[in-house]
CSV table of C-alpha atoms in Angstrom, one decimal:
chain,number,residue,atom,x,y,z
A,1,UNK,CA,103.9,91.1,110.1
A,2,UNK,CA,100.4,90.4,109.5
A,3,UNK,CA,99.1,89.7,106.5
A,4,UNK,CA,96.1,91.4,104.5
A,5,UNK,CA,94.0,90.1,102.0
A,6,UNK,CA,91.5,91.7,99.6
A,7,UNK,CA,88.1,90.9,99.2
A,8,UNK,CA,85.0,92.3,97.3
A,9,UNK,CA,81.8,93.6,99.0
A,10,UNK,CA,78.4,94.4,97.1
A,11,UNK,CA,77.0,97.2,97.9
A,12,UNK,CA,73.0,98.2,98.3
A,13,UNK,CA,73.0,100.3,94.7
A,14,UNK,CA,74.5,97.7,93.0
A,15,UNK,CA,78.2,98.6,92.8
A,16,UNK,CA,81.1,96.4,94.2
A,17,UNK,CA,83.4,97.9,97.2
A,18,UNK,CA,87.1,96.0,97.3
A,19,UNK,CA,88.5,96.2,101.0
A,20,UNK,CA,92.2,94.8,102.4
A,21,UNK,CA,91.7,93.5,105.2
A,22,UNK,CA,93.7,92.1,108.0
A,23,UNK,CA,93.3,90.2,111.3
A,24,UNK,CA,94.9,89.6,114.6
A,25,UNK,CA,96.1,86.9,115.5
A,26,UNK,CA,95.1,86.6,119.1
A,27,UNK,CA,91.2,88.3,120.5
A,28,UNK,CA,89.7,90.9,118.9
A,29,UNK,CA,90.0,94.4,120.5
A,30,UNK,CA,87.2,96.3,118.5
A,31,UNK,CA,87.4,96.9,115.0
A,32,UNK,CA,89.1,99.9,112.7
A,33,UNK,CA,88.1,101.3,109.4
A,34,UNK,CA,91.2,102.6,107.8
A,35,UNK,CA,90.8,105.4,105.1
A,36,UNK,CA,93.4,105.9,102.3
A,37,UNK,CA,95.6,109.2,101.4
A,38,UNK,CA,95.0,110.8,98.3
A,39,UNK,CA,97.6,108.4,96.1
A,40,UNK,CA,94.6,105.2,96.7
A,41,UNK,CA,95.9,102.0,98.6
A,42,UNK,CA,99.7,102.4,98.9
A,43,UNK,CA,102.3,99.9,100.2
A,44,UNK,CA,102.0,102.5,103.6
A,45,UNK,CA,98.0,102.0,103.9
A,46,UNK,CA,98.4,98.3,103.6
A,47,UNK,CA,101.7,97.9,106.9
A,48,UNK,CA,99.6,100.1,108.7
A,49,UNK,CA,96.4,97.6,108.4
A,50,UNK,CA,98.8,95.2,109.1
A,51,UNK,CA,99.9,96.7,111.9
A,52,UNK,CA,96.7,97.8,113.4
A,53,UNK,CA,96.1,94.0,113.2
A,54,UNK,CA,99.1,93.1,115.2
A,55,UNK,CA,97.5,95.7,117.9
A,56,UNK,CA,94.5,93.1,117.8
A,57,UNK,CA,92.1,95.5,116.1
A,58,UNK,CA,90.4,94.2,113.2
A,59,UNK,CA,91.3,96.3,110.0
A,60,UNK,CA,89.6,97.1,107.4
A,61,UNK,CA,90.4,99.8,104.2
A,62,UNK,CA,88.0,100.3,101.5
A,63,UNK,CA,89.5,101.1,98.1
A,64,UNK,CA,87.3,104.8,97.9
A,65,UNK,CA,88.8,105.2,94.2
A,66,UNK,CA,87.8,102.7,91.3
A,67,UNK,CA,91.2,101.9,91.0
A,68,UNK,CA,93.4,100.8,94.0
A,69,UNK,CA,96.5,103.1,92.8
A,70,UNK,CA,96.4,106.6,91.2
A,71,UNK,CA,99.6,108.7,90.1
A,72,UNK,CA,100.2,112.2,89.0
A,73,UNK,CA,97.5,114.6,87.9
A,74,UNK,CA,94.9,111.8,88.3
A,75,UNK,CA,95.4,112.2,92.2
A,76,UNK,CA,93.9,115.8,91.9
A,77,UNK,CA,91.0,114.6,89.8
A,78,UNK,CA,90.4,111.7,92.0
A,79,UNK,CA,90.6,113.9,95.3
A,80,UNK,CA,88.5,116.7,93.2
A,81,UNK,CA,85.5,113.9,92.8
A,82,UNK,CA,85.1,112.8,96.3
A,83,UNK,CA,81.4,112.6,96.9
A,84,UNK,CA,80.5,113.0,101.0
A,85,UNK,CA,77.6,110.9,100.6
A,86,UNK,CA,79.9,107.8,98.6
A,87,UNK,CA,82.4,108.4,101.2
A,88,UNK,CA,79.5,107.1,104.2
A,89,UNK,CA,77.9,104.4,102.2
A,90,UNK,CA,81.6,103.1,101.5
A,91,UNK,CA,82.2,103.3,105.0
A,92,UNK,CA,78.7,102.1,106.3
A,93,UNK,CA,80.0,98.6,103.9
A,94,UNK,CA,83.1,98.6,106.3
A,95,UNK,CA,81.1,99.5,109.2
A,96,UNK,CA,78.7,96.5,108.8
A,97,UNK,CA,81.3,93.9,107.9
A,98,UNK,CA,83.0,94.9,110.8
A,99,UNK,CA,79.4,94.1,112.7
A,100,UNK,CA,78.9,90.5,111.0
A,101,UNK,CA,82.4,89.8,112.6
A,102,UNK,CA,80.9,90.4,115.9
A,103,UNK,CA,82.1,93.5,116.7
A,104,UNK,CA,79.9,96.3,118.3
A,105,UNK,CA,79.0,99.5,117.1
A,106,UNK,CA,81.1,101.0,120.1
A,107,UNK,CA,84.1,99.4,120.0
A,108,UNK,CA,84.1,100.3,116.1
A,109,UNK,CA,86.6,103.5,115.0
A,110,UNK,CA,87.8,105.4,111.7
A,111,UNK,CA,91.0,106.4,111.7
A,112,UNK,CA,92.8,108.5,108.3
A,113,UNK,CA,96.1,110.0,106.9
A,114,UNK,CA,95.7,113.0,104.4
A,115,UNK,CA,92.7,112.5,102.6
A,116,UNK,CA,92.0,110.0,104.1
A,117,UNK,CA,91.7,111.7,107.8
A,118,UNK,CA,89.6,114.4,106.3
A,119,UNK,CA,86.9,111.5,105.2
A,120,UNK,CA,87.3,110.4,109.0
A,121,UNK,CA,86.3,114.0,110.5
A,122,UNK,CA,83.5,113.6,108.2
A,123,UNK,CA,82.6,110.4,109.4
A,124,UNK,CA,82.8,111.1,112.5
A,125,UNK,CA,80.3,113.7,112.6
A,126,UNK,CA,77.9,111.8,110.8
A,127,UNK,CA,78.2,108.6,112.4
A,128,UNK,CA,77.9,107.0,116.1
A,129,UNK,CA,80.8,104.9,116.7
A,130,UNK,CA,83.4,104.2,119.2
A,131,UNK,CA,86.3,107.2,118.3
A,132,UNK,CA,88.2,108.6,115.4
A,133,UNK,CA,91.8,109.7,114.5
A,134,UNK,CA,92.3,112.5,111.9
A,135,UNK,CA,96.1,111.9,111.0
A,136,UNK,CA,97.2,115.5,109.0
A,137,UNK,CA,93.6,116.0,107.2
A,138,UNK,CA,93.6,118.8,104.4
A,139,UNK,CA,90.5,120.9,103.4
A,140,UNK,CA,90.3,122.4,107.0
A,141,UNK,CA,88.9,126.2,106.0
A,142,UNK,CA,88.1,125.3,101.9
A,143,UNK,CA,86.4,121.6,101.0
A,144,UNK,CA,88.7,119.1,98.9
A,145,UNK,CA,86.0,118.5,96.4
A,146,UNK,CA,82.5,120.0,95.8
A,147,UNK,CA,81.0,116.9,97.4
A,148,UNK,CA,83.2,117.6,101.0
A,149,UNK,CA,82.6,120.1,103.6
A,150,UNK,CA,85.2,121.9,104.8
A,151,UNK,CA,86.4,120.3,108.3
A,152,UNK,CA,86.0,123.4,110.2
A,153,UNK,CA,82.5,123.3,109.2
A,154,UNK,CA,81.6,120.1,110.6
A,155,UNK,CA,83.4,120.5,113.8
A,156,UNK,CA,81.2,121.2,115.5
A,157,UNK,CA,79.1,118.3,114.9
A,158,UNK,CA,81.2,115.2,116.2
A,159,UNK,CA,79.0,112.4,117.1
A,160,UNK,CA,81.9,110.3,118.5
A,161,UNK,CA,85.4,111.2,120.5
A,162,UNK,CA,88.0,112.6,118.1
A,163,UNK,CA,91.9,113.0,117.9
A,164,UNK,CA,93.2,115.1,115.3
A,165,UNK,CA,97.2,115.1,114.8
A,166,UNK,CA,99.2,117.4,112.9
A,167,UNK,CA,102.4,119.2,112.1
A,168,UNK,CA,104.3,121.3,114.4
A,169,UNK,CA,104.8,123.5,111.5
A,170,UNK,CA,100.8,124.1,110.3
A,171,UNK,CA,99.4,127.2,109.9
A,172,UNK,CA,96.7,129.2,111.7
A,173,UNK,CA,94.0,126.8,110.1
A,174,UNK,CA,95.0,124.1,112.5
A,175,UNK,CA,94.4,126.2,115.3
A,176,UNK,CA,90.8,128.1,113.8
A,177,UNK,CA,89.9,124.1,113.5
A,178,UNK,CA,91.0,123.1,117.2
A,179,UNK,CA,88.9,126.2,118.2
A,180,UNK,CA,86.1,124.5,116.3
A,181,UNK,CA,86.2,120.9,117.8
A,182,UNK,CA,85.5,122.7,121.4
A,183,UNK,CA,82.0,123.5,120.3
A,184,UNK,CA,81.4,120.1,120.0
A,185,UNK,CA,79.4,118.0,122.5
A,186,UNK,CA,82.2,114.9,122.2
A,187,UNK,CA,85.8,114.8,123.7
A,188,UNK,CA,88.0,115.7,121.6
A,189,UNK,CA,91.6,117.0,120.8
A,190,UNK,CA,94.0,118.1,118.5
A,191,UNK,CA,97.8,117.7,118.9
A,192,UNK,CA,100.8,119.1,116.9
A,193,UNK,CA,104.0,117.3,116.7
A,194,UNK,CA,105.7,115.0,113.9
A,195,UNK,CA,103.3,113.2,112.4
A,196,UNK,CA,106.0,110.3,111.1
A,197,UNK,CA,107.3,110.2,115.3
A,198,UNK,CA,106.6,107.0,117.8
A,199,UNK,CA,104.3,109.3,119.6
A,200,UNK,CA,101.9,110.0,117.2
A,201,UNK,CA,101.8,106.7,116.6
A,202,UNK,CA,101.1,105.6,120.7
A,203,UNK,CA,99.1,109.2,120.8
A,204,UNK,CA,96.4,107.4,117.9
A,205,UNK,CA,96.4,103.8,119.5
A,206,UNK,CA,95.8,104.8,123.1
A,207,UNK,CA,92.8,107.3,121.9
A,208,UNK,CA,91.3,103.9,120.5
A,209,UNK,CA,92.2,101.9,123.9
A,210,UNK,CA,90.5,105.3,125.9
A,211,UNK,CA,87.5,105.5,124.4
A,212,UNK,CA,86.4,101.8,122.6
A,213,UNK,CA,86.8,99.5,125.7
C-alpha cells in the first residue's frame, strides 16, 4: 500500500493547515483533494488516500478540525462549527499545493464521504476544477452547521462535473436533490446502490478518468 505522510501548510491569515498526503508511485494522473467524515482523519480516510495514490492520483486530505480525531459528542459540536468559507480557504491550500506539484487546475478534483462529501458539493459549486464525488453527503434539505448551505440549495450552482453516490435505502431527499443537480449547467449524476460495494468504488474513479483527462 502506499504510504501517506503529514505535513503542515501556512495559510494566508496566519493559521497552520496539517494535510496527509500520499503519492503514486509511477506518473501522475491529476490530483485529488480528499475531505474527511465527521469523526476527523480516521484510519478509513488515510487507506483511501493511499489508495487513490495507488490509482496514480496525487492525494491530498486537509485536517478541517483542529484536532486530527474527534469522539463522541465533540463530533456534533465539530460538524455544528463548520464554517463554508474555512471549508474553501482549507481547500484553496490543498488546491494550490496540488498546483506547485504541477498539476493543472483541470485535472484537479474533490471527492468526500459524509461530511466530508457535503463540503465537496460545496466546493464544487464554488470552485472551477476538473470533477467531484459526493460519497453519502448529509445536510441535503437542512444545512449541517449555520455556516453550510443546505446541498439542495447549491445544486444548482455546480461549476464543475459531479457524481453523487448514495444508499439504495435514502429517503425522498435524495431524490428532491437529484432533481436539483438537473438545473445545473455541468454534467452531473446521482446514483443509489451500496455505498461500501466494488462499484461505487469503480463508479467514483472512472467519473475522475471521464472528466480530468
Amino acid at each position: 500500500m502506499t504510504t501517506t505522510r503529514i505535513e503542515t501548510l501556512s495559510l494566508t491569515d496566519g493559521r497552520e493547515l496539517r494535510v496527509t498526503i500520499a503519492e503514486p508511485d509511477s506518473a501522475v494522473r491529476g490530483g485529488l483533494v480528499v475531505l474527511h467524515e465527521a469523526r476527523g482523519i480516521t484510519e478509513g480516510v488515510r487507506s483511501l488516500v493511499s489508495s487513490l495514490a495507488a490509482e496514480g492520483w496525487l492525494a491530498i486530505a486537509p485536517h478541517l478540525y483542529d484536532a486530527d480525531r474527534v469522539h463522541g459528542e465533540d463530533i456534533r459540536d465539530q460538524v455544528s462549527k463548520l464554517s463554508g468559507d474555512r471549508l474553501l480557504e482549507d481547500t484553496d491550500v490543498a488546491f494550490v499545493w496540488l498546483g506547485q506539484q504541477g498539476v493543472s487546475a483541470d485535472r484537479m478534483g474533490v471527492v468526500g464521504f459524509d461530511t466530508g462529501g457535503t463540503v465537496a458539493m460545496v466546493v464544487a459549486a464554488s470552485r472551477t476544477i476538473g470533477a467531484a464525488v459526493t460519497v453519502q453527503g448529509p445536510g441535503i434539505l437542512e444545512p449541517l452547521s449555520d455556516g453550510l448551505p443546505a446541498l439542495v440549495d447549491v445544486a444548482g450552482d455546480l461549476s464543475c462535473p459531479w457524481l453523487g453516490i448514495y444508499r439504495d435505502d435514502d429517503s425522498e431527499e435524495v431524490s428532491k436533490l437529484r432533481d436539483a443537480v438537473i438545473s445545473s449547467e455541468t454534467a452531473s449524476d446521482l446514483v443509489r446502490f451500496d455505498v461500501s460495494s466494488d462499484e461505487a468504488w469503480a463508479r467514483a474513479l472512472n467519473w475522475f478518468d471521464a472528466h480530468m483527462r
